[in-house]
Short mmCIF file of C-alpha atoms and ligand atoms in Angstrom, two decimals:
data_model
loop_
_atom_site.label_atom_id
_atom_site.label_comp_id
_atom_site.label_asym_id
_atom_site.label_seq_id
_atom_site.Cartn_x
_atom_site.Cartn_y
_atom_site.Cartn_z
CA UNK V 27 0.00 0.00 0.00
CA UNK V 28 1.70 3.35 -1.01
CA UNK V 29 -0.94 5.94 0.82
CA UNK V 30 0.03 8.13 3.37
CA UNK V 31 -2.65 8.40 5.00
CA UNK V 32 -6.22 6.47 5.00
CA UNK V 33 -9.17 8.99 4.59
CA UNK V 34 -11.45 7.50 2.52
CA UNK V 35 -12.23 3.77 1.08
CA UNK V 36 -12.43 5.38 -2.55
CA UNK V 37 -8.91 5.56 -2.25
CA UNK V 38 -7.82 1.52 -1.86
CA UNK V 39 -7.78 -0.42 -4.93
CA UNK V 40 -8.57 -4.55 -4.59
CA UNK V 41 -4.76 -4.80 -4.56
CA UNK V 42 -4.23 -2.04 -1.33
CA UNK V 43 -7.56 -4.07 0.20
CA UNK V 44 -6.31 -7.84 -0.45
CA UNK V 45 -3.00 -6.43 1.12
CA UNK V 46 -4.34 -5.57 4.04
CA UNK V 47 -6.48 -8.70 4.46
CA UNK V 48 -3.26 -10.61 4.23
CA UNK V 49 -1.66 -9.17 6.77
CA UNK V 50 -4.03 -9.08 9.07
CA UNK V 51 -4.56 -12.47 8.80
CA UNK V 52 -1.21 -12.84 9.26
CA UNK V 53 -1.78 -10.99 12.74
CA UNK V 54 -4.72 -13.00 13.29
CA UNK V 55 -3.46 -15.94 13.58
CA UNK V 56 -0.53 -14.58 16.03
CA UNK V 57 -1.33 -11.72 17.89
CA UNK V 58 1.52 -11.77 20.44
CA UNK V 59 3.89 -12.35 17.71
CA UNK V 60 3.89 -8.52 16.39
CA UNK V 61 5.31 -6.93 19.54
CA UNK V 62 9.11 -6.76 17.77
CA UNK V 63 7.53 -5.09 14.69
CA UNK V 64 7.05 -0.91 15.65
CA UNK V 65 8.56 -0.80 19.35
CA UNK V 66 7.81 2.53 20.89
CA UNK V 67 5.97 3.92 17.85
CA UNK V 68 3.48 6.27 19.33
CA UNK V 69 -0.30 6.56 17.64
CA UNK V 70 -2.37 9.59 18.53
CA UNK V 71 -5.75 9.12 19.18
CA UNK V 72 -7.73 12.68 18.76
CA UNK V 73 -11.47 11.33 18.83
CA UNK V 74 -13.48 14.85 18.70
CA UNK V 75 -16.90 12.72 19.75
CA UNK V 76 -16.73 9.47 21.76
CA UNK V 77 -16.58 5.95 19.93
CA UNK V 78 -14.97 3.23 22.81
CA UNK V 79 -14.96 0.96 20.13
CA UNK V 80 -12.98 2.44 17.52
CA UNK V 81 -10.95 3.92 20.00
CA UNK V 82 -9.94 0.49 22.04
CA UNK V 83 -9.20 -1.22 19.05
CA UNK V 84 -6.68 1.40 17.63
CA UNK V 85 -5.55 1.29 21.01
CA UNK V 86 -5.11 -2.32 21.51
CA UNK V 87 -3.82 -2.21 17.67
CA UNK V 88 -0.92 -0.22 18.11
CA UNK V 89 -0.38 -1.97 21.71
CA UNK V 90 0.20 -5.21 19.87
CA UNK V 91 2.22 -3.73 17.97
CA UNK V 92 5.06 -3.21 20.44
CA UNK V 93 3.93 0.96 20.28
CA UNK V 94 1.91 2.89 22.31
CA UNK V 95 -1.09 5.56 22.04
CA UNK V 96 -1.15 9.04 23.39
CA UNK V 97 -4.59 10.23 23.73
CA UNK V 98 -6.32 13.86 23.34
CA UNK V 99 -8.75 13.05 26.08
CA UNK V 100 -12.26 14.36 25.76
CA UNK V 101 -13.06 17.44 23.84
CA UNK V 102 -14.53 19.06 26.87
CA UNK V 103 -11.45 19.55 29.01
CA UNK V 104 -8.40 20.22 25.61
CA UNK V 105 -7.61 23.37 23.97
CA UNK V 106 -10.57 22.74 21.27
CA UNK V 107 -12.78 23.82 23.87
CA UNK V 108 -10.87 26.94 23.76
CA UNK V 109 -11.61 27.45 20.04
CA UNK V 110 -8.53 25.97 18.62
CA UNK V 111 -8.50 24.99 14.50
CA UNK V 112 -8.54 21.56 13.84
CA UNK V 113 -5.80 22.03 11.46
CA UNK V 114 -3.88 23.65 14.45
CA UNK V 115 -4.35 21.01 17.05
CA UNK V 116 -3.00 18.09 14.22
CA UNK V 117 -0.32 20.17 13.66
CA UNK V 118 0.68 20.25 17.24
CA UNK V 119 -0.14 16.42 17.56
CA UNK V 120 1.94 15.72 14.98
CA UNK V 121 5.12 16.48 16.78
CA UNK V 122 4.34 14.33 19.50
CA UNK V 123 3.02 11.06 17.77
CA UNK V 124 4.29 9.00 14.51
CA UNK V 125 0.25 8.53 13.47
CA UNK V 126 -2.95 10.41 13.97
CA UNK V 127 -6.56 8.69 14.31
CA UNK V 128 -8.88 11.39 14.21
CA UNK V 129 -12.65 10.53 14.80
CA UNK V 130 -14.26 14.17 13.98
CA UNK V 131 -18.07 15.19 13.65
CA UNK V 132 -17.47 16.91 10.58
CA UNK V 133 -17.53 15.62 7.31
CA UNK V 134 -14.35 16.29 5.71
CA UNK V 135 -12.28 16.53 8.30
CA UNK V 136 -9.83 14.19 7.80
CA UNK V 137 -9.23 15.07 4.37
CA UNK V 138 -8.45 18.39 5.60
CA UNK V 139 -6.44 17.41 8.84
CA UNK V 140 -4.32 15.24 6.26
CA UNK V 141 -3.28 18.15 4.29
CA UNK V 142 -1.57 19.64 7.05
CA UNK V 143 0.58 16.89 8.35
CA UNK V 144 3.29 14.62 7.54
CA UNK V 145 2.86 12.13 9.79
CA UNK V 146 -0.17 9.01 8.38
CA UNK V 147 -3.54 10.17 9.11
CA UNK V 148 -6.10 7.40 9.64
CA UNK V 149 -9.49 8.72 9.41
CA UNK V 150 -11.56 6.82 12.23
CA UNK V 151 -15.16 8.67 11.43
CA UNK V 152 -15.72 11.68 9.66
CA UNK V 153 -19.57 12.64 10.64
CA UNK V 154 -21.88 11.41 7.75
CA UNK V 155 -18.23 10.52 5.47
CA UNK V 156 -16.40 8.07 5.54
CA UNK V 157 -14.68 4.96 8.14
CA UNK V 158 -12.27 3.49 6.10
CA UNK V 159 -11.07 1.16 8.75
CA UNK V 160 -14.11 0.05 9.81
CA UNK V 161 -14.63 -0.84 6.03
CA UNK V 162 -11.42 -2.90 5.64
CA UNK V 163 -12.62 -5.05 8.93
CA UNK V 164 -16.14 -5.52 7.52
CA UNK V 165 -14.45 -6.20 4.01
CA UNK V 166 -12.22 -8.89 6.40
CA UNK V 167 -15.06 -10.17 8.09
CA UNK V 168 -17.18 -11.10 4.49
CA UNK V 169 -13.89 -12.67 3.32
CA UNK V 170 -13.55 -14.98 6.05
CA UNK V 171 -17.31 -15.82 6.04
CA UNK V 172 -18.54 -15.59 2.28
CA UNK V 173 -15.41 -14.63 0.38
CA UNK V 174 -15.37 -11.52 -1.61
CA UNK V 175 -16.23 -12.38 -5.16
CA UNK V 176 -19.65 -13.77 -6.56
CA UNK V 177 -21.36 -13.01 -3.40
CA UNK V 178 -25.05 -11.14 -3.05
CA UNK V 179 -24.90 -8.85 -0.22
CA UNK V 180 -27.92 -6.80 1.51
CA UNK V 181 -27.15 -3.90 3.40
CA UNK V 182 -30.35 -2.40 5.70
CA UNK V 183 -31.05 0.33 7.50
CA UNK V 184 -29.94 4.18 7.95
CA UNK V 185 -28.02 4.33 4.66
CA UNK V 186 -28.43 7.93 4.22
CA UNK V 187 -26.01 8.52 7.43
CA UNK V 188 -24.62 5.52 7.83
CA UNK V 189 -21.53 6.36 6.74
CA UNK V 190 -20.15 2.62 7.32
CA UNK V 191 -22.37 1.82 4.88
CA UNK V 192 -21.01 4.73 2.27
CA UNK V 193 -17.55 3.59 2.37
CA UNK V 194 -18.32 -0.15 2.52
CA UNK V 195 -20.46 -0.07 -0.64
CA UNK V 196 -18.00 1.80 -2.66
CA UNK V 197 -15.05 -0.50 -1.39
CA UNK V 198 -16.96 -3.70 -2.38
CA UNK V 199 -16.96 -2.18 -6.00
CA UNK V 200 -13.70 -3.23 -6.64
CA UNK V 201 -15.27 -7.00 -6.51
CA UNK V 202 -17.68 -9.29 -7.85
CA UNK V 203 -20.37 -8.52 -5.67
CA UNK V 204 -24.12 -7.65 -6.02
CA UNK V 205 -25.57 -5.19 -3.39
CA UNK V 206 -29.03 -4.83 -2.08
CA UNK V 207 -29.95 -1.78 -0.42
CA UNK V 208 -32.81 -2.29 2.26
CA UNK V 209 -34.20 0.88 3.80
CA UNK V 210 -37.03 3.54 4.35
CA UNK V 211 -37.74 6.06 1.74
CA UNK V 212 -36.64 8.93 3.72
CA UNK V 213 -33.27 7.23 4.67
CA UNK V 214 -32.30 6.01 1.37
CA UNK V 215 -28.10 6.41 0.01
CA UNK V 216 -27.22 9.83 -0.63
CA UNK V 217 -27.10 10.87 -4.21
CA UNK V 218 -22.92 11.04 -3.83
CA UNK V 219 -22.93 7.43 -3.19
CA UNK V 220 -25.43 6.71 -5.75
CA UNK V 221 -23.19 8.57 -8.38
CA UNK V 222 -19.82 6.61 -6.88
CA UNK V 223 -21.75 3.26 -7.85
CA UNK V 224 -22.76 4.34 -10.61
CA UNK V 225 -19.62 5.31 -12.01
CA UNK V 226 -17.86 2.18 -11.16
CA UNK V 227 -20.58 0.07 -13.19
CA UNK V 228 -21.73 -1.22 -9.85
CA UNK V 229 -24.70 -4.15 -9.72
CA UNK V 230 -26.89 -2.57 -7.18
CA UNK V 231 -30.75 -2.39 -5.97
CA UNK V 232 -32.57 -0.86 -3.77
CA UNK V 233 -35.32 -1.86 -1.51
CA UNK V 234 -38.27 -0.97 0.64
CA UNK V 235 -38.50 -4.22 2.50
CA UNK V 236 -35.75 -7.12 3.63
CA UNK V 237 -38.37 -10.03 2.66
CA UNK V 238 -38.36 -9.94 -0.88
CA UNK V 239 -34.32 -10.33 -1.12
CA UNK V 240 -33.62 -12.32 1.89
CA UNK V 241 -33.47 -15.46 0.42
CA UNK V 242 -30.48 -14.50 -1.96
CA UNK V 243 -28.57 -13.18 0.13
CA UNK V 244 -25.16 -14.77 1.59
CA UNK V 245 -23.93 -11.27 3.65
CA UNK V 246 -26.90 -9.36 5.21
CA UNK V 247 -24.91 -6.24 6.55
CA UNK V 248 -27.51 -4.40 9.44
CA UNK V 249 -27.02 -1.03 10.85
CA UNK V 250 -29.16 0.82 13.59
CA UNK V 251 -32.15 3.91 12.16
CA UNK V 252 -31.83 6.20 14.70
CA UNK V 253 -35.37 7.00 15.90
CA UNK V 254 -34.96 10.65 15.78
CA UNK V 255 -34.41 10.56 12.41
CA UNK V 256 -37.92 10.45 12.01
CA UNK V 257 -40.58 13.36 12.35
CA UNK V 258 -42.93 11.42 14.12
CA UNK V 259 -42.75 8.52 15.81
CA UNK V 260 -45.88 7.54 13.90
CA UNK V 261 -43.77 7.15 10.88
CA UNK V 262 -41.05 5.22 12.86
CA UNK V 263 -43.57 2.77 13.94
CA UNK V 264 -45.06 2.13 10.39
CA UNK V 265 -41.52 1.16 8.66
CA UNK V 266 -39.96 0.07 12.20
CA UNK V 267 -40.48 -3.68 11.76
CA UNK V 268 -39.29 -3.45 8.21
CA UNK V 269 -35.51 -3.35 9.54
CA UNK V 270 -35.07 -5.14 12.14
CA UNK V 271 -34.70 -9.05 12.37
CA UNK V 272 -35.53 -12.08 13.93
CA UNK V 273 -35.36 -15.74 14.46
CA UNK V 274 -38.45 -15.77 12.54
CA UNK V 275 -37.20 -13.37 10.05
CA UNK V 276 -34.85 -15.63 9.06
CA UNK V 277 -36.83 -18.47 8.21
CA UNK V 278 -36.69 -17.89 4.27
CA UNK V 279 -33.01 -16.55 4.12
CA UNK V 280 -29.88 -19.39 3.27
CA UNK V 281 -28.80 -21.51 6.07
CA UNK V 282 -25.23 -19.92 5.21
CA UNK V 283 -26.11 -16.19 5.79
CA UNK V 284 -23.24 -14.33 7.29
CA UNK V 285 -25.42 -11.52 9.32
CA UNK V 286 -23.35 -8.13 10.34
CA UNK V 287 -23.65 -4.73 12.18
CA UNK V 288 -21.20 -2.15 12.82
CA UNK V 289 -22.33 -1.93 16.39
CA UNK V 290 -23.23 -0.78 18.80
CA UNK V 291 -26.51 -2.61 18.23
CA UNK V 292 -30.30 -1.39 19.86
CA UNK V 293 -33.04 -3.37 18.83
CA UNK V 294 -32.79 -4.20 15.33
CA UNK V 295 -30.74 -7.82 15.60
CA UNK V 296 -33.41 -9.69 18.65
CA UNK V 297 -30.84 -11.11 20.77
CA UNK V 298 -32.02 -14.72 20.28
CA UNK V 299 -29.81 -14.35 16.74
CA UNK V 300 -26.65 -14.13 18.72
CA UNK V 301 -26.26 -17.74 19.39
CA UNK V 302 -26.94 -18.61 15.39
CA UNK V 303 -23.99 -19.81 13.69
CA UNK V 304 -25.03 -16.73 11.52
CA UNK V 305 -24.67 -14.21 14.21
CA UNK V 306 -21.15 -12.60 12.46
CA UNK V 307 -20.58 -9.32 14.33
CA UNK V 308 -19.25 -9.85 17.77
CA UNK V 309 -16.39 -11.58 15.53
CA UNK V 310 -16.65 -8.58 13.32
CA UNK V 311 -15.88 -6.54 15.93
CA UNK V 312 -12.87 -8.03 16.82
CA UNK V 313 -11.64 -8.28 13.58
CA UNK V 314 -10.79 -4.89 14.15
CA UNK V 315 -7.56 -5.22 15.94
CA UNK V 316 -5.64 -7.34 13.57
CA UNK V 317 -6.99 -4.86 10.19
CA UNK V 318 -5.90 -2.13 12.42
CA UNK V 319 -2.81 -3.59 13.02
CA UNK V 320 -2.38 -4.61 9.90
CA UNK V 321 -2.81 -0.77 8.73
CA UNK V 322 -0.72 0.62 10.91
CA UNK V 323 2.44 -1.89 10.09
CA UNK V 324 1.98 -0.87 6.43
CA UNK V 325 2.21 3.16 7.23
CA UNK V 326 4.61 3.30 9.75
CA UNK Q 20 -29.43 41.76 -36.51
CA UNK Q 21 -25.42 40.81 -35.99
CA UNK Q 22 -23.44 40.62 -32.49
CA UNK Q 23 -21.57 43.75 -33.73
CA UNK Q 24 -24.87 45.71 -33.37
CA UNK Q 25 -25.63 44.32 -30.12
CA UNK Q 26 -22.04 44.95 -28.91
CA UNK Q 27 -22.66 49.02 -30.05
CA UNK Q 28 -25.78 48.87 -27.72
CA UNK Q 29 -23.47 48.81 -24.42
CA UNK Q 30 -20.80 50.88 -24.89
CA UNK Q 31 -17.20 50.58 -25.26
CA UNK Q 32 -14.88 50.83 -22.18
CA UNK Q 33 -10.96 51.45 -21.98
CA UNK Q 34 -9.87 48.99 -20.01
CA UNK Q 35 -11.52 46.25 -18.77
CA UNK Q 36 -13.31 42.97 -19.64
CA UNK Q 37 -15.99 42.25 -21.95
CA UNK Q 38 -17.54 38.46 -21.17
CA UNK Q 39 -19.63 38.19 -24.24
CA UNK Q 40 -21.71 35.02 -25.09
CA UNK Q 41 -23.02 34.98 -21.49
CA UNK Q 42 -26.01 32.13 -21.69
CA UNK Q 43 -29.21 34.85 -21.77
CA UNK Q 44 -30.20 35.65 -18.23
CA UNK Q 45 -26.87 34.83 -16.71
CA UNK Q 46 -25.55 38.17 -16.60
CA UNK Q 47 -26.76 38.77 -13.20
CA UNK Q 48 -25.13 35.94 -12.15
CA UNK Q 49 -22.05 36.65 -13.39
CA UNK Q 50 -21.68 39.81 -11.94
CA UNK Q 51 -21.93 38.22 -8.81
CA UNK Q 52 -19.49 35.41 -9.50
CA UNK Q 53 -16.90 38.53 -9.80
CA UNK Q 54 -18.27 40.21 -7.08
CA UNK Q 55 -19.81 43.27 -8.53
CA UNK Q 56 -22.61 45.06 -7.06
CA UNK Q 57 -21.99 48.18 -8.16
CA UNK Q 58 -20.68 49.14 -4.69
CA UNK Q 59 -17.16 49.27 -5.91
CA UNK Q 60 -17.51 52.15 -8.23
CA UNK Q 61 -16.78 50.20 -11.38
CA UNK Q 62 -18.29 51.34 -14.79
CA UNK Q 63 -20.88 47.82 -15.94
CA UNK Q 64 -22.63 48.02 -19.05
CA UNK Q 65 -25.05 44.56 -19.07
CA UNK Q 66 -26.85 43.26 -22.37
CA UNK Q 67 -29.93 40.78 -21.23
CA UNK Q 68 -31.30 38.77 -23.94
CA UNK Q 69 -29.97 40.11 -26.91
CA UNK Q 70 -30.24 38.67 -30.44
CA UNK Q 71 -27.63 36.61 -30.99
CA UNK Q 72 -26.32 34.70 -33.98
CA UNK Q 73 -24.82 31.91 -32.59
CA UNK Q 74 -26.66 31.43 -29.10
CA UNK Q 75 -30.41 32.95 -30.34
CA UNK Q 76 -30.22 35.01 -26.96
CA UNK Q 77 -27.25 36.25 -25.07
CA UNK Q 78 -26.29 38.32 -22.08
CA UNK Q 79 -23.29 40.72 -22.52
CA UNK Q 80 -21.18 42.01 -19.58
CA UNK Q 81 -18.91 44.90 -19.70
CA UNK Q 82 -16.73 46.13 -16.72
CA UNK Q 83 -14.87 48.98 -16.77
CA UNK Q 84 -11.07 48.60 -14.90
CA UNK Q 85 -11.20 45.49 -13.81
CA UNK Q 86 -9.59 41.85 -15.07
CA UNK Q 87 -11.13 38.12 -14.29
CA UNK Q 88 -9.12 35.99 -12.00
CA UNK Q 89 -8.82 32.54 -13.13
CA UNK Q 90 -10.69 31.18 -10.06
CA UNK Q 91 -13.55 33.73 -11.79
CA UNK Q 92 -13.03 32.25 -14.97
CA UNK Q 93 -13.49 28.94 -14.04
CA UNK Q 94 -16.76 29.19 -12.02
CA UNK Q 95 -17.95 31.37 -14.97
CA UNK Q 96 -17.26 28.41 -17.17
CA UNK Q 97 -19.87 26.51 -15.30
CA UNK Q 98 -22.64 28.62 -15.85
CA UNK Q 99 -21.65 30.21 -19.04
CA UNK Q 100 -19.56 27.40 -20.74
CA UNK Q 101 -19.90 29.41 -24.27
CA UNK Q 102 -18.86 32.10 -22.99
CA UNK Q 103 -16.05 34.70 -24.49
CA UNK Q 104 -13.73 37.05 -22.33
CA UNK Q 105 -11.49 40.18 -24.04
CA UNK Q 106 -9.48 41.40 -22.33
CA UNK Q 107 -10.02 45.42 -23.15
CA UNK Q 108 -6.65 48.04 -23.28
CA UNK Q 109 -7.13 51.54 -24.34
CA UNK Q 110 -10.13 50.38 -26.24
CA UNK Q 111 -8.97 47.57 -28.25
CA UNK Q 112 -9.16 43.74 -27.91
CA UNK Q 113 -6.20 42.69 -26.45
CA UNK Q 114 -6.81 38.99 -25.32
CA UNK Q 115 -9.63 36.83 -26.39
CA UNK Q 116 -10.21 33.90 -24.80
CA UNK Q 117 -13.03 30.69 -24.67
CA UNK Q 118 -13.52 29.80 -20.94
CA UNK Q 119 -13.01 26.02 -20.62
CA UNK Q 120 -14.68 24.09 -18.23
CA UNK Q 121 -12.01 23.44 -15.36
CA UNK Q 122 -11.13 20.04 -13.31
CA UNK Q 123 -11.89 21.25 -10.30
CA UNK Q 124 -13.09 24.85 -9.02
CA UNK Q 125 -11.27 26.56 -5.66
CA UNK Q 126 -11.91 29.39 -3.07
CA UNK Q 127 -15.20 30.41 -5.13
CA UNK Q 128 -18.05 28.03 -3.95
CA UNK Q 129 -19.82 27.71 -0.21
CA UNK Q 130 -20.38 23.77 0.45
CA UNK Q 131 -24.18 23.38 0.81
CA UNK Q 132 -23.47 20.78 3.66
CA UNK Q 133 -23.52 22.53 6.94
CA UNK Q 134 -21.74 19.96 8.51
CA UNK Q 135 -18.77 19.87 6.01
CA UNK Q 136 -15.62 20.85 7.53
CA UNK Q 137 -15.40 23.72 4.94
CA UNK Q 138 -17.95 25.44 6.76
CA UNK Q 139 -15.96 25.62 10.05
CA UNK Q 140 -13.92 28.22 10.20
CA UNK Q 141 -11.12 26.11 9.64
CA UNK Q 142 -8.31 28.05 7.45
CA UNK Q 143 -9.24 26.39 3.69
CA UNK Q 144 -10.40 26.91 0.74
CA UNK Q 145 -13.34 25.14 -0.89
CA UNK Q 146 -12.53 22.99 -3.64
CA UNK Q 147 -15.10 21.42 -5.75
CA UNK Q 148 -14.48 18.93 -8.54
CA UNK Q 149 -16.32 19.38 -11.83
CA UNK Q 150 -18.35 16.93 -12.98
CA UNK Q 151 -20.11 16.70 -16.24
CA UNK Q 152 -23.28 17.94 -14.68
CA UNK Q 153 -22.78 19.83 -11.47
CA UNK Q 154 -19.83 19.58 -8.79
CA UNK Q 155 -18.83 17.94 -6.09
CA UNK Q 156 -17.08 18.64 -2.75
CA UNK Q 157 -13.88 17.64 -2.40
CA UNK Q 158 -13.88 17.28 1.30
CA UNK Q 159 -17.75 15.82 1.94
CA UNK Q 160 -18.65 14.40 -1.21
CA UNK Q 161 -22.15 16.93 -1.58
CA UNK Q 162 -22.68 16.92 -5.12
CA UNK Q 163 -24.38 20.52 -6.23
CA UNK Q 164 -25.71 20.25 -9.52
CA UNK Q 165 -28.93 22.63 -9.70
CA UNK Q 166 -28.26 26.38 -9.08
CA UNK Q 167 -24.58 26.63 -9.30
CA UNK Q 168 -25.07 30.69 -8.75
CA UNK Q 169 -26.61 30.32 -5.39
CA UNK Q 170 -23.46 28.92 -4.23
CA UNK Q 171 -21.21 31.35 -4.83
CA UNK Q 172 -19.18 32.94 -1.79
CA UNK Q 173 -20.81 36.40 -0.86
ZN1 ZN N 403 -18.46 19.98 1.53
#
């Protein structure tokens, strides 16, 4: 991979992506093993709004890794509070650290933060944007469960915001996939994302309901609709069911259906699905410290 | 009747630029892509809707002392991609030029998004790629293809 810095999945090509895979499985399979590989390299974490996820696995990442994080802290008590730039504060954290993961409210922001430093930027959540790491882990997840070519995938839920979503449907471009896009009216992909796909020649559809294309799916990728999304709960109630699953749900999809979510998870994957071999995204989650790891080796 | 008719309607500055072949009804717009509101003192002479040869109906712009950037150029190029600009010295044509659509646009636009990063006080410049039929945001991806004008940084 010959980026300096990771802002957006647009940006990896199925080479950069099957790179990273390999590597990370390489970590997989040994975590403990990586400690020799970037001894006291120091990652930055500057997360503007709080994600423990995200945050722990860069953290545990890098930690692996034989390095070390320095962290921001909350926004609250640093010097943004006192109306510092964004493009000042990364340019003061880049004299302390040898990486920056910057998880920012704003869309944009990491494409901007990245043109003022030297040191690898990882964008880890750019508001309604992009999350290209989170991408490579879901893209490492699908691999391990479905592989990545001649697969039917479904994605459901807020696509509009989701910005997962955004980044892992242009990412999955660059293979044989078809996508299915499950959602309400209202929360349908943004016309940018629409225009990505379409200019890559994409094989995509888009839905109202999940029971019309559950049955060919293999990957059935779930994120959460925010209720307040809505203008009235009225309207939330009358799609509501359409989105979430069950055991029941699944009675007409493929034994083999690999189901995902980015987490964290509220009530649209009913807890009885968690002890299905199809249940995929605890493992998902975890999956995030070896692609993070694997990342990080390749830009430091 | 011929554009050199139309061109004696307005009349003829020393130095300046005339942007001729303006799609008809533009020319308001254009004046505030270069940021004239007659504020500044300058001489303008606009044409709206005049017989044209080649476009059927055109909008002429003349402004007296004052050259296009090529940031200006550019975003003029997206809402008047026929358009012609001489470059006027003591009354004569100095420079004639075809504005060509550009790659990408800088420093002109406002991002619609509020949330985009642009729109934060943060010290750079929008930059918007062009795409056949609107732009696009470099940093947030909002694609602007209706109402270009609207856009543009007050
Ligand atoms: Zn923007």
């Amino acid at each position: 991979m010959r980026h300096d810095h990771i802002i957006t999945a647009k940006q990896l090509s199925r080479e950069d992506i099957e790179a990273v895979l390999d590597r990370a499985a390489e970590f997989d399979a040994d975590p403990g093993a990586a400690l020799d590989r970037h001894p006291g390299k120091l990652l930055a974490l500057a997360f503007y709004e709080p994600s423990t996820r995200t945050k722990m696995s860069f953290e545990t990442a890098i930690k692996r890794l034989g390095g070390d994080v320095i962290d921001m802290g909350p926004v609250e008590y640093s010097s943004v509070k006192k109306g510092e730039s964004l493009a000042d504060t990364v340019r003061v954290i880049e004299g302390y650290a040898d990486a920056i993961a910057l998880r920012h409210p704003m869309e944009g922001s990491a494409t901007m933060a990245s043109q003022f430093v030297d040191v690898p930027l990882l964008n880890a959540g750019d508001g309604a944007g992009q999350h290209p790491t989170q991408t490579l882990l879901d893209l490492y997840t699908i691999r391990e469960q479905a592989g990545l070519d001649d697969i039917t995938i479904g994605i459901m839920g807020d696509l509009k915001y989701g910005r997962t979503v955004h980044s892992l449907a242009h990412a999955l471009t660059n293979f044989d996939t078809r996508q299915h896009f499950i959602s309400p009216e209202s929360l349908k992909l943004p016309r940018n994302v629409r225009y990505d796909l379409h200019e890559e020649g994409a094989q995509v559809r888009e839905h109202d309901s999940l029971d019309e294309i559950l049955p060919e799916l293999d990957v059935l990728y779930v994120t959460r609709i925010q209720r307040e999304r809505f203008p009235d709960e009225n309207e939330y109630q009358k799609v509501a069911g359409q989105f979430t699953i069950d055991v029941e749900t699944l009675e007409s999809a493929d034994d083999d259906l690999t189901i995902m979510h980015p987490l964290p998870r509220v009530d649209e994957i009913d807890p009885a699905i968690d002890d299905l071999d199809n249940a995929t995204y605890f493992e998902q989650a975890h999956n995030g410290v070896p692609v993070r790891m694997a990342i990080l080796d390749m830009l430091l | 009747m011929t554009d050199i008719d139309t061109e004696l309607r307005v009349s003829k500055i020393q130095n300046g630029t005339v942007i001729d072949h303006v799609t008809g009804g533009e020319a308001l717009h254009v004046l505030s892509i270069i940021g004239i509101d007659g504020s500044g003192g300058e001489t303008v002479s606009v044409g709206i809707n005049v017989p044209s040869d080649r476009l059927g109906r055109k909008d002429i712009v003349k402004v007296e002392g004052r050259e296009l950037s090529q940031s200006e150029v550019d975003v003029l190029s997206l809402i008047a991609p026929d358009a012609t600009i001489n470059i006027i010295r003591e009354y004569e044509v100095t420079e004639k030029q075809c504005v060509e659509r550009p790659e990408e646009v800088t420093g002109v636009l406002e991002c619609p998004n509020p949330n985009c990063i642009t729109n934060a006080g943060e010290p750079v410049d929008t930059r918007f790629e062009v795409l056949s039929d609107g732009v696009r945001c470099e940093y947030c991806d909002t694609i602007i293809r209706e109402d270009l004008t609207e856009h543009i940084k007050s």
